[in-house]
Amino acid sequence: MQEPWKTDKWFISPWNYLPEVTKNYGFPANIKIHDVTLRDGEQQTAVVFRREEKVAIAKKLDSLGVHRIEAGMPAVSPQDKAAIADIAALGLKAEIFGFSRCIPTEVKVVKDCGCKGIVIEIPASDHMIQNAYGWPIERAMKASIETTKAAKEAGLYTVFFTIDATRTELNRFLDIVEQVATEGHMDALTIADTVGGTAPEAIGHVVKKVIQRLKKPVEIHGHQDFGLGVANTIAALSAGASVAHTTITGLGERAGNVPMEDVVLALRCLYGKDLGIKTEQFVDVSRFVMDLARVTQPPNRPIVGDKLYEVESGIIAGWIRMARKEHPLEYVPFAPELVGQKPVNIVLGKNSGPPSIDEWCEKLGITATDEEKMAILQGVKAKSFEKKDLLTTDEFKAVVANVLQKAAV
């Protein structure tokens, strides 16, 4: 019988499902992923998506099962506007949103592109309004109210996006968003942790306060500056937020946005929340987007890294050889096929051990004594030191031939 922490696809800590832990969760019944790869993701330095590439990415996101696609900011350029209109005209299952500043005329541009919803941004913190924009506070409030009203009149689902919300004194923030909700309009509020400077405990606390005050859906938009974007996003969802803003593989400026793969897989495996996203396509979609972005990811990047399921350590190789037939999840927390990864593969390098040599000798049909295998192992280590890399099949064969030739003399 399968348990939520141990299935044929994952094996994680049973502590996640202790009643004392789960009793504190407040996840909404329906959680949506709002993908911002085509807007915030493209803000990563030197990343440029052309019109046809944006359309291709949108199709990939839709195939993945993403609920909402923020197609871009049409006021930025004619190319962006054309791409957004193209995406909106595709008839995708995902809801298409456009992004705008607090300028009423930009609402019309989003509407003309055929978008269903709009995300309207403005700083929430007094210091950013004054120091980064040079505006009086009154101007920001007036623009927020007028633009959100224009969005309602245009029939767009309106998400009010508060830049730098998390560096705003809490009561001041609540007063600001309540005034916009009352005098202007919002169907939902996005709490933006613009510089990623919030702890999960704080996010969870504030989300509850905002929902209690506004009685409106809350969305969470995080960044990875302190590496806590995923934890913050899940904390917000656990506290009642219903939409997570993410990008493919964390694409985005500075340290990046919150990676969609991490959030979705953690929710599914660690929290038992299946969002309907086709996780089996994670690797394919990530590589497609990253290739177009011309961005290289670390080989051990969680979930989608190229070498995530390669094993060099001899000790771990021994575990795998012992357990993989009947207990394949003894070494990995989730099956490679769950995310579209290659199967676990034992490779040869400086950290290899006797089980690694056994594996490769069996794979290549090589017969050798235990003494010869130890000599082969030393040869593998020496070659790895020499080239500062793993060995290829041909290099391993050369080491074996050298050892066996000496043994035959």
Short mmCIF file of C-alpha atoms in Angstrom, two decimals:
data_model
loop_
_atom_site.label_atom_id
_atom_site.label_comp_id
_atom_site.label_asym_id
_atom_site.label_seq_id
_atom_site.Cartn_x
_atom_site.Cartn_y
_atom_site.Cartn_z
CA MET A 1 0.00 0.00 0.00
CA GLN A 2 1.38 3.41 -0.99
CA GLU A 3 1.75 6.24 1.49
CA PRO A 4 1.74 9.92 0.46
CA TRP A 5 5.49 10.10 1.26
CA LYS A 6 6.38 6.87 -0.54
CA THR A 7 4.94 6.03 -3.94
CA ASP A 8 6.39 4.46 -7.06
CA LYS A 9 7.43 7.99 -8.17
CA TRP A 10 8.87 9.56 -5.02
CA PHE A 11 10.17 8.70 -1.56
CA ILE A 12 10.46 11.68 0.78
CA SER A 13 10.26 12.30 4.54
CA PRO A 14 7.19 11.00 6.37
CA TRP A 15 7.65 13.91 8.76
CA ASN A 16 5.97 16.13 6.14
CA TYR A 17 2.70 14.32 6.79
CA LEU A 18 2.67 14.26 10.58
CA PRO A 19 -0.73 15.53 11.81
CA GLU A 20 1.06 18.05 14.00
CA VAL A 21 2.57 19.52 10.83
CA THR A 22 -0.33 19.33 8.38
CA LYS A 23 -2.85 20.83 10.82
CA ASN A 24 -1.20 24.20 10.24
CA TYR A 25 -1.65 24.19 6.47
CA GLY A 26 -4.18 26.51 4.86
CA PHE A 27 -3.72 25.71 1.18
CA PRO A 28 -6.66 26.82 -1.01
CA ALA A 29 -8.52 24.14 -2.94
CA ASN A 30 -7.31 25.41 -6.31
CA ILE A 31 -3.77 26.71 -6.74
CA LYS A 32 -2.71 28.26 -10.04
CA ILE A 33 0.68 28.83 -11.62
CA HIS A 34 1.04 32.26 -13.23
CA ASP A 35 4.07 32.01 -15.49
CA VAL A 36 6.07 35.23 -15.99
CA THR A 37 8.90 33.83 -18.14
CA LEU A 38 7.95 35.99 -21.13
CA ARG A 39 7.98 39.20 -19.11
CA ASP A 40 9.96 39.04 -15.86
CA GLY A 41 12.08 36.12 -17.05
CA GLU A 42 13.16 38.07 -20.12
CA GLN A 43 14.42 40.82 -17.82
CA GLN A 44 17.44 38.65 -17.03
CA THR A 45 20.51 40.39 -18.36
CA ALA A 46 21.13 39.79 -22.09
CA VAL A 47 18.05 37.61 -22.59
CA VAL A 48 16.02 38.42 -25.70
CA PHE A 49 13.04 36.44 -26.97
CA ARG A 50 11.95 37.24 -30.50
CA ARG A 51 8.29 37.32 -31.50
CA GLU A 52 8.18 33.78 -32.88
CA GLU A 53 10.18 32.48 -29.91
CA LYS A 54 7.68 33.94 -27.45
CA VAL A 55 4.87 32.20 -29.30
CA ALA A 56 6.79 28.91 -29.23
CA ILE A 57 7.45 29.26 -25.49
CA ALA A 58 3.78 30.02 -24.82
CA LYS A 59 2.80 26.83 -26.64
CA LYS A 60 5.27 24.85 -24.51
CA LEU A 61 3.90 26.39 -21.32
CA ASP A 62 0.35 25.56 -22.36
CA SER A 63 1.32 21.98 -23.17
CA LEU A 64 2.88 21.76 -19.72
CA GLY A 65 -0.45 22.70 -18.18
CA VAL A 66 0.42 26.16 -16.84
CA HIS A 67 -2.78 27.89 -15.79
CA ARG A 68 -1.91 31.49 -16.65
CA ILE A 69 0.69 32.98 -18.99
CA GLU A 70 1.83 36.56 -18.53
CA ALA A 71 2.66 37.13 -22.18
CA GLY A 72 4.52 40.41 -21.70
CA MET A 73 4.20 44.16 -21.56
CA PRO A 74 2.76 45.41 -24.87
CA ALA A 75 3.69 49.03 -24.23
CA VAL A 76 7.39 48.13 -24.27
CA SER A 77 7.76 47.68 -28.02
CA PRO A 78 5.84 46.88 -31.22
CA GLN A 79 7.50 43.45 -31.24
CA ASP A 80 6.24 42.64 -27.76
CA LYS A 81 2.77 43.88 -28.58
CA ALA A 82 2.65 41.72 -31.71
CA ALA A 83 3.88 38.65 -29.82
CA ILE A 84 1.26 39.10 -27.10
CA ALA A 85 -1.50 39.45 -29.69
CA ASP A 86 -0.22 36.32 -31.44
CA ILE A 87 -0.27 34.36 -28.19
CA ALA A 88 -3.75 35.59 -27.23
CA ALA A 89 -5.04 34.50 -30.64
CA LEU A 90 -3.76 30.93 -30.29
CA GLY A 91 -6.76 29.74 -28.30
CA LEU A 92 -4.63 28.15 -25.61
CA LYS A 93 -6.10 26.56 -22.50
CA ALA A 94 -4.00 28.87 -20.36
CA GLU A 95 -5.41 32.30 -19.53
CA ILE A 96 -3.39 35.05 -21.20
CA PHE A 97 -2.44 38.13 -19.19
CA GLY A 98 -0.72 41.35 -20.17
CA PHE A 99 1.40 43.56 -17.94
CA SER A 100 1.16 47.33 -17.59
CA ARG A 101 2.27 50.25 -15.52
CA CYS A 102 -0.27 52.38 -13.69
CA ILE A 103 -1.13 54.30 -16.86
CA PRO A 104 -4.75 54.05 -18.08
CA THR A 105 -3.76 54.21 -21.77
CA GLU A 106 -1.67 51.05 -21.33
CA VAL A 107 -4.78 49.18 -20.21
CA LYS A 108 -6.30 49.73 -23.63
CA VAL A 109 -3.19 48.33 -25.30
CA VAL A 110 -3.45 45.16 -23.22
CA LYS A 111 -7.15 44.87 -24.04
CA ASP A 112 -6.49 45.38 -27.76
CA CYS A 113 -4.03 42.48 -27.69
CA GLY A 114 -6.85 40.13 -26.73
CA CYS A 115 -5.71 39.35 -23.19
CA LYS A 116 -8.15 38.03 -20.60
CA GLY A 117 -6.41 39.63 -17.64
CA ILE A 118 -4.03 42.41 -16.73
CA VAL A 119 -1.32 42.77 -14.10
CA ILE A 120 -0.95 46.42 -13.10
CA GLU A 121 2.27 47.37 -11.31
CA ILE A 122 3.23 50.21 -9.03
CA PRO A 123 5.55 50.49 -6.01
CA ALA A 124 3.88 49.94 -2.65
CA SER A 125 6.66 51.38 -0.53
CA ASP A 126 6.79 55.13 0.05
CA HIS A 127 10.59 55.08 -0.14
CA MET A 128 10.65 53.49 -3.61
CA ILE A 129 7.96 55.83 -4.94
CA GLN A 130 10.00 58.79 -3.73
CA ASN A 131 13.57 57.58 -4.23
CA ALA A 132 13.30 55.45 -7.39
CA TYR A 133 10.42 57.21 -9.18
CA GLY A 134 10.67 60.73 -7.80
CA TRP A 135 6.90 60.87 -7.35
CA PRO A 136 4.80 62.30 -4.52
CA ILE A 137 2.77 59.57 -2.81
CA GLU A 138 -0.48 61.18 -3.94
CA ARG A 139 0.44 60.74 -7.58
CA ALA A 140 1.02 57.01 -7.11
CA MET A 141 -2.32 56.55 -5.34
CA LYS A 142 -4.20 58.54 -8.00
CA ALA A 143 -2.58 56.53 -10.81
CA SER A 144 -3.37 53.24 -9.09
CA ILE A 145 -7.02 54.09 -8.61
CA GLU A 146 -7.55 55.47 -12.12
CA THR A 147 -5.74 52.60 -13.88
CA THR A 148 -7.43 49.80 -11.97
CA LYS A 149 -10.81 51.42 -12.69
CA ALA A 150 -9.91 51.55 -16.37
CA ALA A 151 -9.06 47.84 -16.28
CA LYS A 152 -12.43 47.01 -14.74
CA GLU A 153 -14.22 49.09 -17.38
CA ALA A 154 -12.26 47.22 -20.05
CA GLY A 155 -13.57 43.93 -18.69
CA LEU A 156 -10.14 42.62 -17.75
CA TYR A 157 -9.46 40.42 -14.74
CA THR A 158 -7.39 42.89 -12.74
CA VAL A 159 -4.41 41.92 -10.63
CA PHE A 160 -2.93 44.81 -8.66
CA PHE A 161 0.83 44.17 -8.43
CA THR A 162 2.56 45.90 -5.52
CA ILE A 163 6.27 46.34 -6.25
CA ASP A 164 8.47 46.18 -3.15
CA ALA A 165 5.51 45.30 -0.97
CA THR A 166 7.66 43.43 1.52
CA ARG A 167 9.80 46.45 2.44
CA THR A 168 6.72 48.45 3.37
CA GLU A 169 5.61 48.81 6.98
CA LEU A 170 2.74 46.34 7.33
CA ASN A 171 -0.08 48.62 8.46
CA ARG A 172 0.91 51.19 5.86
CA PHE A 173 0.83 48.48 3.18
CA LEU A 174 -2.60 47.28 4.27
CA ASP A 175 -3.96 50.83 4.21
CA ILE A 176 -2.61 51.43 0.70
CA VAL A 177 -4.04 48.30 -0.88
CA GLU A 178 -7.37 48.71 0.89
CA GLN A 179 -7.69 52.24 -0.47
CA VAL A 180 -6.98 51.05 -4.03
CA ALA A 181 -9.42 48.16 -3.63
CA THR A 182 -12.11 50.50 -2.32
CA GLU A 183 -11.68 53.58 -4.49
CA GLY A 184 -10.29 51.78 -7.53
CA HIS A 185 -10.59 48.09 -8.36
CA MET A 186 -8.77 44.82 -7.97
CA ASP A 187 -9.87 41.25 -8.52
CA ALA A 188 -6.71 40.03 -6.82
CA LEU A 189 -3.61 41.44 -5.12
CA THR A 190 -0.05 40.37 -5.83
CA ILE A 191 2.39 40.65 -2.97
CA ALA A 192 5.76 41.16 -4.66
CA ASP A 193 8.89 40.31 -2.72
CA THR A 194 10.82 42.35 -5.26
CA VAL A 195 14.30 41.94 -3.77
CA GLY A 196 13.67 38.55 -2.18
CA GLY A 197 14.29 39.94 1.28
CA THR A 198 11.56 38.21 3.25
CA ALA A 199 11.58 35.06 5.40
CA PRO A 200 8.93 32.34 4.92
CA GLU A 201 7.49 32.92 8.39
CA ALA A 202 6.93 36.60 7.61
CA ILE A 203 5.32 35.88 4.25
CA GLY A 204 2.90 33.40 5.78
CA HIS A 205 1.92 35.85 8.51
CA VAL A 206 1.33 38.75 6.12
CA VAL A 207 -0.65 36.72 3.57
CA LYS A 208 -3.14 35.83 6.28
CA LYS A 209 -3.38 39.47 7.35
CA VAL A 210 -3.98 40.67 3.78
CA ILE A 211 -6.67 38.09 3.07
CA GLN A 212 -8.37 38.96 6.34
CA ARG A 213 -8.30 42.68 5.55
CA LEU A 214 -9.12 42.68 1.82
CA LYS A 215 -11.28 39.57 1.48
CA LYS A 216 -9.74 39.12 -1.97
CA PRO A 217 -7.50 36.49 -3.59
CA VAL A 218 -3.80 36.96 -2.95
CA GLU A 219 -0.98 36.08 -5.36
CA ILE A 220 2.69 35.73 -4.48
CA HIS A 221 5.59 36.94 -6.62
CA GLY A 222 9.03 36.15 -5.22
CA HIS A 223 12.70 36.46 -6.10
CA GLN A 224 15.72 34.36 -5.22
CA ASP A 225 18.15 36.95 -3.83
CA PHE A 226 18.51 35.05 -0.56
CA GLY A 227 17.62 31.68 -2.05
CA LEU A 228 14.26 31.65 -0.26
CA GLY A 229 11.91 32.34 -3.16
CA VAL A 230 10.57 28.79 -3.35
CA ALA A 231 10.14 28.52 0.43
CA ASN A 232 8.44 31.92 0.51
CA THR A 233 6.08 30.96 -2.30
CA ILE A 234 5.05 27.74 -0.61
CA ALA A 235 4.66 29.55 2.72
CA ALA A 236 2.33 32.04 1.02
CA LEU A 237 0.27 29.28 -0.57
CA SER A 238 0.10 27.41 2.72
CA ALA A 239 -1.24 30.60 4.30
CA GLY A 240 -4.02 30.94 1.71
CA ALA A 241 -2.52 32.58 -1.38
CA SER A 242 -4.02 30.99 -4.46
CA VAL A 243 -1.62 31.93 -7.28
CA ALA A 244 2.16 31.54 -7.54
CA HIS A 245 4.15 33.67 -9.98
CA THR A 246 7.07 31.67 -11.37
CA THR A 247 9.41 31.38 -14.34
CA ILE A 248 10.87 28.39 -16.10
CA THR A 249 13.98 27.31 -14.16
CA GLY A 250 14.11 30.61 -12.26
CA LEU A 251 14.91 32.80 -15.25
CA GLY A 252 14.93 36.45 -14.20
CA GLU A 253 17.04 39.45 -13.23
CA ARG A 254 19.62 39.40 -10.43
CA ALA A 255 19.36 35.98 -8.72
CA GLY A 256 16.25 35.10 -10.71
CA ASN A 257 12.55 34.58 -10.15
CA VAL A 258 11.04 31.61 -8.38
CA PRO A 259 11.56 28.44 -10.48
CA MET A 260 8.28 26.85 -11.47
CA GLU A 261 9.67 23.31 -11.44
CA ASP A 262 10.76 23.54 -7.80
CA VAL A 263 7.43 24.93 -6.59
CA VAL A 264 5.24 22.47 -8.49
CA LEU A 265 7.26 19.36 -7.65
CA ALA A 266 7.61 20.31 -3.98
CA LEU A 267 3.86 20.88 -3.74
CA ARG A 268 3.15 17.52 -5.36
CA CYS A 269 5.62 15.37 -3.44
CA LEU A 270 6.13 17.15 -0.11
CA TYR A 271 2.65 18.58 0.40
CA GLY A 272 0.37 16.29 -1.59
CA LYS A 273 -0.90 19.09 -3.86
CA ASP A 274 -1.21 18.09 -7.52
CA LEU A 275 -1.64 21.24 -9.63
CA GLY A 276 -2.24 19.32 -12.84
CA ILE A 277 1.12 20.36 -14.28
CA LYS A 278 2.77 17.71 -16.46
CA THR A 279 5.99 17.35 -14.51
CA GLU A 280 7.24 14.73 -16.98
CA GLN A 281 7.86 17.61 -19.41
CA PHE A 282 10.00 19.68 -17.02
CA VAL A 283 13.39 18.85 -18.52
CA ASP A 284 12.21 19.28 -22.11
CA VAL A 285 10.57 22.65 -21.48
CA SER A 286 13.46 23.92 -19.37
CA ARG A 287 16.03 23.10 -22.03
CA PHE A 288 13.85 24.60 -24.74
CA VAL A 289 13.49 27.91 -22.90
CA MET A 290 17.08 28.06 -21.68
CA ASP A 291 18.41 27.38 -25.17
CA LEU A 292 16.36 30.27 -26.56
CA ALA A 293 17.48 32.46 -23.65
CA ARG A 294 21.11 31.37 -24.17
CA VAL A 295 21.43 30.80 -20.45
CA THR A 296 23.51 27.95 -19.03
CA GLN A 297 22.37 26.23 -15.84
CA PRO A 298 24.58 24.39 -13.31
CA PRO A 299 24.73 20.66 -14.17
CA ASN A 300 23.42 19.80 -10.70
CA ARG A 301 20.51 22.26 -10.91
CA PRO A 302 17.56 20.76 -8.97
CA ILE A 303 15.09 18.80 -11.08
CA VAL A 304 16.35 19.80 -14.56
CA GLY A 305 20.17 19.72 -14.27
CA ASP A 306 21.97 17.83 -17.06
CA LYS A 307 24.00 15.70 -14.66
CA LEU A 308 21.47 15.43 -11.84
CA TYR A 309 21.22 11.64 -12.12
CA GLU A 310 24.87 10.88 -12.84
CA VAL A 311 26.65 9.12 -9.95
CA GLU A 312 30.43 9.21 -9.55
CA SER A 313 30.92 8.25 -5.90
CA GLY A 314 31.85 4.60 -5.48
CA ILE A 315 29.87 4.31 -2.26
CA ILE A 316 26.70 5.60 -3.90
CA ALA A 317 27.33 3.43 -6.95
CA GLY A 318 27.31 0.46 -4.57
CA TRP A 319 23.95 1.56 -3.16
CA ILE A 320 22.49 1.83 -6.62
CA ARG A 321 23.74 -1.55 -7.80
CA MET A 322 22.31 -3.20 -4.69
CA ALA A 323 18.91 -1.48 -4.66
CA ARG A 324 17.93 -0.33 -8.17
CA LYS A 325 15.94 -3.37 -9.28
CA GLU A 326 13.57 -3.58 -6.34
CA HIS A 327 14.17 -0.30 -4.50
CA PRO A 328 15.09 2.35 -7.10
CA LEU A 329 14.24 5.27 -4.81
CA GLU A 330 16.76 4.42 -2.08
CA TYR A 331 19.19 6.97 -3.49
CA VAL A 332 16.98 9.56 -5.23
CA PRO A 333 13.94 11.39 -3.79
CA PHE A 334 11.95 11.18 -7.01
CA ALA A 335 12.08 8.94 -10.07
CA PRO A 336 13.87 10.49 -13.05
CA GLU A 337 10.91 9.86 -15.34
CA LEU A 338 8.68 11.98 -13.08
CA VAL A 339 10.47 15.08 -14.39
CA GLY A 340 11.68 13.82 -17.76
CA GLN A 341 15.24 13.08 -16.63
CA LYS A 342 17.56 10.38 -17.95
CA PRO A 343 17.84 7.23 -15.78
CA VAL A 344 20.39 7.09 -12.98
CA ASN A 345 23.79 6.45 -14.55
CA ILE A 346 27.05 5.41 -12.88
CA VAL A 347 29.94 7.38 -14.38
CA LEU A 348 33.72 7.08 -14.04
CA GLY A 349 35.92 9.66 -12.35
CA LYS A 350 38.23 10.49 -9.48
CA ASN A 351 35.64 9.44 -6.86
CA SER A 352 34.81 6.07 -8.42
CA GLY A 353 35.14 2.86 -6.40
CA PRO A 354 35.05 -0.90 -6.95
CA PRO A 355 31.27 -0.94 -7.60
CA SER A 356 31.82 1.58 -10.42
CA ILE A 357 34.36 -0.73 -12.09
CA ASP A 358 32.06 -3.72 -11.66
CA GLU A 359 29.28 -1.74 -13.33
CA TRP A 360 31.34 -0.77 -16.36
CA CYS A 361 32.97 -4.17 -16.77
CA GLU A 362 29.52 -5.77 -16.81
CA LYS A 363 28.18 -3.14 -19.20
CA LEU A 364 31.02 -3.65 -21.69
CA GLY A 365 31.36 -7.42 -21.23
CA ILE A 366 34.87 -7.16 -19.76
CA THR A 367 36.22 -10.04 -17.67
CA ALA A 368 38.84 -9.19 -15.07
CA THR A 369 40.08 -10.52 -11.75
CA ASP A 370 39.59 -8.59 -8.51
CA GLU A 371 43.27 -7.63 -8.61
CA GLU A 372 42.94 -6.40 -12.19
CA LYS A 373 39.82 -4.43 -11.30
CA MET A 374 41.70 -2.63 -8.54
CA ALA A 375 44.41 -1.74 -11.06
CA ILE A 376 41.74 -0.54 -13.47
CA LEU A 377 40.26 1.61 -10.69
CA GLN A 378 43.63 3.24 -10.03
CA GLY A 379 43.99 3.87 -13.76
CA VAL A 380 40.54 5.50 -13.86
CA LYS A 381 41.40 7.79 -10.95
CA ALA A 382 44.71 8.76 -12.52
CA LYS A 383 43.09 9.57 -15.85
CA SER A 384 40.39 11.63 -14.15
CA PHE A 385 43.05 13.64 -12.28
CA GLU A 386 44.91 14.17 -15.53
CA LYS A 387 41.95 15.52 -17.50
CA LYS A 388 39.99 17.01 -14.55
CA ASP A 389 36.84 15.36 -15.86
CA LEU A 390 34.96 12.11 -16.20
CA LEU A 391 36.22 9.34 -18.44
CA THR A 392 34.64 8.51 -21.76
CA THR A 393 33.90 4.93 -22.79
CA ASP A 394 36.95 4.88 -25.06
CA GLU A 395 39.18 6.19 -22.28
CA PHE A 396 37.94 3.50 -19.93
CA LYS A 397 38.57 0.83 -22.56
CA ALA A 398 42.11 2.16 -22.96
CA VAL A 399 42.73 1.90 -19.21
CA VAL A 400 41.37 -1.65 -19.20
CA ALA A 401 43.49 -2.66 -22.20
CA ASN A 402 46.60 -1.28 -20.53
CA VAL A 403 45.94 -3.16 -17.29
CA LEU A 404 45.06 -6.46 -18.97
CA GLN A 405 48.04 -6.20 -21.29
CA LYS A 406 50.41 -5.80 -18.35
CA ALA A 407 48.72 -8.69 -16.53
CA ALA A 408 49.22 -10.94 -19.53
CA VAL A 409 52.99 -10.32 -19.66
#
